[in-house]
Coordinates of C-alpha atoms in Angstrom, one line a residue:
X9 CA 171.5 54.3 49.4
X10 CA 170.0 56.9 51.8
X11 CA 171.1 56.8 55.3
X12 CA 168.7 57.6 58.2
X13 CA 169.4 60.9 59.9
X14 CA 169.7 61.0 63.7
X15 CA 168.9 64.0 65.8
X16 CA 171.6 64.7 68.4
X17 CA 170.6 66.0 71.8
X18 CA 173.0 67.7 74.1
X19 CA 173.4 66.5 77.7
X20 CA 171.7 69.6 79.2
X21 CA 168.8 69.4 76.8
X22 CA 168.5 65.7 77.6
X23 CA 168.1 66.4 81.3
X24 CA 165.7 69.3 80.7
X25 CA 163.6 67.0 78.5
X26 CA 163.5 64.3 81.2
X27 CA 162.2 66.7 83.8
X28 CA 159.3 67.7 81.6
X29 CA 158.4 64.0 81.1
X30 CA 156.8 63.9 84.6
X31 CA 153.7 65.4 83.2
X32 CA 153.8 65.3 79.4
X33 CA 155.9 63.1 77.0
X34 CA 157.2 64.4 73.7
X35 CA 154.5 64.1 71.0
X36 CA 154.8 61.0 68.9
X37 CA 154.8 61.6 65.2
X38 CA 153.1 59.1 63.0
X39 CA 153.7 59.4 59.2
X40 CA 151.2 57.8 56.9
X41 CA 150.3 58.2 53.2
X42 CA 146.8 59.5 52.6
X43 CA 144.7 57.5 50.3
X44 CA 144.0 60.4 47.9
X45 CA 146.7 62.5 46.3
X46 CA 149.6 60.5 47.6
X47 CA 150.4 63.3 50.1
X48 CA 152.2 62.5 53.3
X49 CA 150.5 63.7 56.5
X50 CA 151.7 63.9 60.0
X51 CA 149.4 63.0 62.9
X52 CA 150.7 64.1 66.3
X53 CA 149.3 62.3 69.3
X54 CA 150.2 63.4 72.8
X55 CA 151.1 60.8 75.4
X56 CA 150.4 61.2 79.1
X57 CA 151.5 59.4 82.1
X58 CA 151.1 59.8 85.8
X59 CA 153.8 61.6 87.8
X60 CA 155.8 59.5 90.2
X61 CA 156.2 62.4 92.5
X62 CA 153.5 62.1 95.4
X63 CA 151.2 65.1 95.6
X64 CA 150.9 67.2 98.7
X65 CA 149.1 65.3 101.4
X66 CA 149.3 61.9 99.6
X67 CA 151.0 58.9 101.2
X68 CA 154.3 57.9 99.6
X69 CA 154.0 54.8 97.5
X70 CA 150.2 54.9 97.2
X71 CA 148.6 55.5 93.8
X72 CA 146.2 58.4 93.5
X73 CA 142.5 57.6 94.1
X74 CA 143.2 54.3 95.8
X75 CA 141.4 53.5 99.1
X76 CA 143.7 53.3 102.1
X77 CA 142.3 51.6 105.2
X78 CA 142.2 54.0 108.1
X79 CA 142.1 57.1 105.9
X80 CA 138.4 57.8 106.7
X81 CA 137.4 58.8 110.2
X82 CA 134.0 58.0 111.5
X83 CA 132.0 61.0 112.6
X84 CA 130.6 60.8 116.1
X85 CA 126.8 61.0 116.2
X86 CA 125.3 64.3 117.2
X87 CA 124.0 64.4 120.8
X88 CA 122.3 67.8 120.4
X89 CA 119.0 66.4 119.0
X90 CA 116.1 68.0 120.8
X91 CA 113.7 65.6 122.5
X92 CA 110.1 66.0 121.7
X93 CA 106.8 65.0 123.3
X94 CA 103.5 64.1 121.7
X95 CA 100.6 66.4 122.7
X96 CA 97.1 65.3 121.8
X97 CA 94.3 67.8 121.3
X98 CA 90.6 66.8 121.6
X99 CA 88.2 69.4 120.1
X100 CA 84.5 69.4 120.8
X101 CA 82.4 71.1 118.2
X102 CA 78.6 71.6 117.9
X103 CA 77.7 71.5 114.2
X104 CA 75.3 74.3 113.1
X105 CA 71.8 73.6 111.7
X106 CA 72.4 73.4 108.0
X107 CA 70.0 74.9 105.5
X108 CA 68.6 73.0 102.5
X109 CA 70.8 74.9 100.0
X110 CA 74.0 74.0 102.0
X111 CA 73.1 70.3 102.1
X112 CA 72.7 70.1 98.3
X113 CA 75.3 72.6 97.3
X114 CA 79.0 72.3 96.4
X115 CA 80.2 73.8 99.7
X116 CA 78.9 70.7 101.5
X117 CA 80.8 68.5 99.1
X118 CA 84.0 70.5 99.6
X119 CA 83.5 70.2 103.4
X120 CA 83.1 66.5 103.2
X121 CA 86.3 66.2 101.2
X122 CA 88.1 68.3 103.9
X123 CA 86.8 65.8 106.5
X124 CA 88.0 62.8 104.5
X125 CA 91.5 64.5 104.1
X126 CA 91.6 65.2 107.9
X127 CA 91.8 68.9 107.4
X128 CA 88.7 70.2 109.1
X129 CA 90.3 72.5 111.6
X130 CA 93.8 74.0 111.7
X131 CA 95.2 74.4 115.2
X132 CA 98.3 76.2 116.3
X133 CA 99.9 76.1 119.8
X134 CA 101.2 79.4 121.0
X135 CA 104.0 79.6 123.6
X136 CA 103.9 82.0 126.5
X137 CA 107.6 82.7 126.2
X138 CA 109.8 84.5 123.7
X139 CA 112.6 82.9 121.9
X140 CA 115.8 83.7 124.0
X141 CA 118.0 83.7 120.9
X142 CA 116.0 86.2 118.9
X143 CA 113.8 88.0 121.5
X144 CA 110.7 87.4 119.3
X145 CA 107.7 85.2 119.6
X146 CA 108.4 81.5 119.2
X147 CA 107.2 79.7 116.0
X148 CA 103.7 78.2 116.5
X149 CA 103.3 74.4 116.3
X150 CA 100.6 73.6 113.6
X151 CA 98.4 70.6 113.2
X152 CA 95.2 69.6 111.4
X153 CA 92.3 68.1 113.4
X154 CA 90.5 65.1 112.0
X155 CA 87.1 63.6 112.8
X156 CA 87.2 61.2 115.7
X157 CA 83.5 60.5 116.4
X158 CA 80.3 62.1 117.6
X159 CA 78.0 61.8 120.6
X160 CA 75.0 63.8 121.9
X161 CA 74.9 66.2 118.9
X162 CA 78.6 67.0 119.4
X163 CA 81.4 66.3 117.0
X164 CA 84.9 65.3 118.2
X165 CA 88.1 66.1 116.4
X166 CA 91.6 65.0 117.3
X167 CA 95.0 66.4 116.5
X168 CA 98.6 65.5 117.5
X169 CA 101.5 67.9 118.0
X170 CA 105.2 67.3 118.4
X171 CA 106.3 69.7 121.0
X172 CA 109.9 70.3 121.9
X173 CA 111.2 70.7 125.5
X174 CA 112.2 74.4 124.9
X175 CA 108.7 75.4 123.7
X176 CA 107.6 76.4 127.2
X177 CA 104.2 76.8 128.6
X178 CA 101.2 76.8 126.2
X179 CA 99.5 80.1 126.6
X180 CA 97.0 80.2 123.8
X181 CA 95.7 78.3 120.7
X182 CA 94.9 79.6 117.2
X183 CA 92.0 78.1 115.4
X184 CA 91.0 78.2 111.7
X185 CA 87.8 76.8 110.3
X186 CA 88.5 75.0 107.0
X187 CA 84.8 74.5 106.3
X188 CA 82.6 76.8 104.3
X189 CA 80.1 77.1 107.1
X190 CA 80.6 78.3 110.7
X191 CA 80.7 75.9 113.6
X192 CA 80.4 76.3 117.3
X193 CA 83.6 75.5 119.2
X194 CA 82.9 74.3 122.7
X195 CA 86.3 73.5 124.1
X196 CA 89.8 72.2 123.3
X197 CA 91.5 69.8 125.7
X198 CA 95.3 69.2 125.5
X199 CA 96.7 65.9 126.8
X200 CA 100.4 65.0 127.3
X201 CA 101.7 68.3 128.6
X202 CA 104.3 68.4 131.3
X203 CA 102.6 67.9 134.7
X204 CA 100.3 65.1 133.5
X205 CA 97.0 67.0 134.0
X206 CA 95.1 67.9 130.8
X207 CA 94.8 71.6 129.9
X208 CA 91.3 72.7 129.0
X209 CA 90.7 75.9 126.9
X210 CA 87.0 76.9 127.2
X211 CA 85.9 78.5 123.9
X212 CA 82.1 78.5 123.6
X213 CA 82.3 80.6 120.5
X214 CA 81.2 80.5 116.9
X215 CA 84.1 80.1 114.4
X216 CA 83.4 81.5 111.0
X217 CA 84.8 80.0 107.8
X218 CA 88.2 81.1 106.7
X219 CA 86.6 81.9 103.3
X220 CA 84.5 84.6 105.1
X221 CA 87.2 85.9 107.4
X222 CA 90.8 84.8 107.0
X223 CA 91.8 86.0 110.5
X224 CA 92.4 83.1 112.9
X225 CA 90.6 83.0 116.2
X226 CA 92.7 83.0 119.3
X227 CA 91.7 81.4 122.6
X228 CA 93.8 81.8 125.8
X229 CA 94.1 79.4 128.6
X230 CA 92.0 79.9 131.7
X231 CA 94.8 81.7 133.5
X232 CA 94.3 85.3 134.6
X233 CA 97.1 87.8 134.4
X234 CA 97.4 91.4 135.5
X235 CA 98.4 93.7 132.5
X236 CA 101.9 94.1 133.9
X237 CA 102.3 90.4 134.4
X238 CA 101.1 89.2 131.0
X239 CA 103.7 86.9 129.5
X240 CA 105.7 88.4 126.7
X241 CA 104.7 85.8 124.2
X242 CA 101.0 86.7 124.6
X243 CA 101.1 90.5 124.8
X244 CA 100.7 91.1 121.1
X245 CA 97.8 88.6 120.7
X246 CA 96.0 90.1 123.7
X247 CA 96.3 93.6 122.4
X248 CA 95.0 92.6 119.0
X249 CA 92.1 90.7 120.5
X250 CA 91.2 93.7 122.6
X251 CA 91.1 95.9 119.5
X252 CA 89.0 93.3 117.7
X253 CA 86.4 93.5 120.4
X254 CA 86.4 97.2 120.7
X255 CA 86.1 98.1 117.1
X256 CA 86.8 101.5 115.6
X257 CA 83.3 102.7 115.0
X258 CA 83.8 102.9 111.2
X259 CA 82.8 100.9 108.2
X260 CA 80.1 98.4 107.7
X261 CA 79.5 95.7 110.3
X262 CA 80.0 92.2 109.1
X263 CA 78.2 89.1 110.3
X264 CA 81.5 87.7 111.7
X265 CA 82.4 90.9 113.6
X266 CA 82.6 90.5 117.4
X267 CA 82.5 94.1 118.4
X268 CA 80.8 95.0 121.7
X269 CA 78.6 98.0 121.3
X270 CA 77.8 100.3 124.3
X271 CA 74.7 102.5 124.4
X272 CA 73.1 104.8 126.9
X273 CA 69.9 103.5 128.4
X274 CA 67.8 106.6 129.2
X275 CA 64.0 106.4 129.2
X276 CA 63.5 108.9 132.0
X277 CA 64.4 112.1 130.2
X278 CA 63.3 113.2 126.8
X279 CA 66.5 114.1 124.9
X280 CA 64.6 113.9 121.5
X281 CA 62.5 116.9 122.3
X282 CA 65.2 119.0 123.9
X283 CA 68.9 118.7 124.8
X284 CA 68.1 120.4 128.1
X285 CA 66.1 117.3 129.1
X286 CA 69.0 115.0 128.4
X287 CA 70.2 113.3 131.6
X288 CA 73.9 113.0 132.4
X289 CA 75.6 109.7 132.0
X290 CA 76.8 108.2 135.2
X291 CA 80.3 106.6 135.2
X292 CA 81.8 108.7 132.4
X293 CA 81.3 108.5 128.7

């Protein structure tokens, strides 16, 4: 009769083995006959168990992953949220006299869709001050104006802006015509600014379509400044507007150009017949 064989462990090996059991137990060998061939196969399955030693930062006697009351601290709500005010813009526009081709064309259909979507005019508020953190111009506040009614051949559009307290004084407004046809912009009135009184920006200018000229029109408030006292947030726009009006005397003139030309009025002399008969220009060139 065969006697079972026992494996003898030394005392030191026994303690060493027990220390390793904190993370991984000794594999369990399962012996089973395979169906085919009568061979004996060994399948080794590892056995795991959780360590009883608490991890670093874990409470003693609390299983890992278990919720402990008081272990989550409530975060205090932030009090740095910037307060904003609602500024309403009322735009008065005189529609142009449309031609027959415009009334029956696709452009009129596209413009009607823009009106239905409330995207007839794109307005942008410009601050007079620079951003103190960057020293650059502050980000403009954008909003689309939608139709609000008409009276006496004038169309009214309205738009609302969320303006922060640190935006500063409004010094100008940018306008972009989303229609395919020009329109006459009479004025823009801003309601809800600090001080209570509405701010009126007199425009009285034709605004061409953005599809003809992608450059946005700028209109400044009715506040005069000396060149040395112009707010830093408006200097760049004023310089660009001055260049736009002066022109450079080159290229082909477009219908949307706003260049002011200066010419000499001289009907007394006869410069065409002789340069000697050309009269001098008073006041410089």
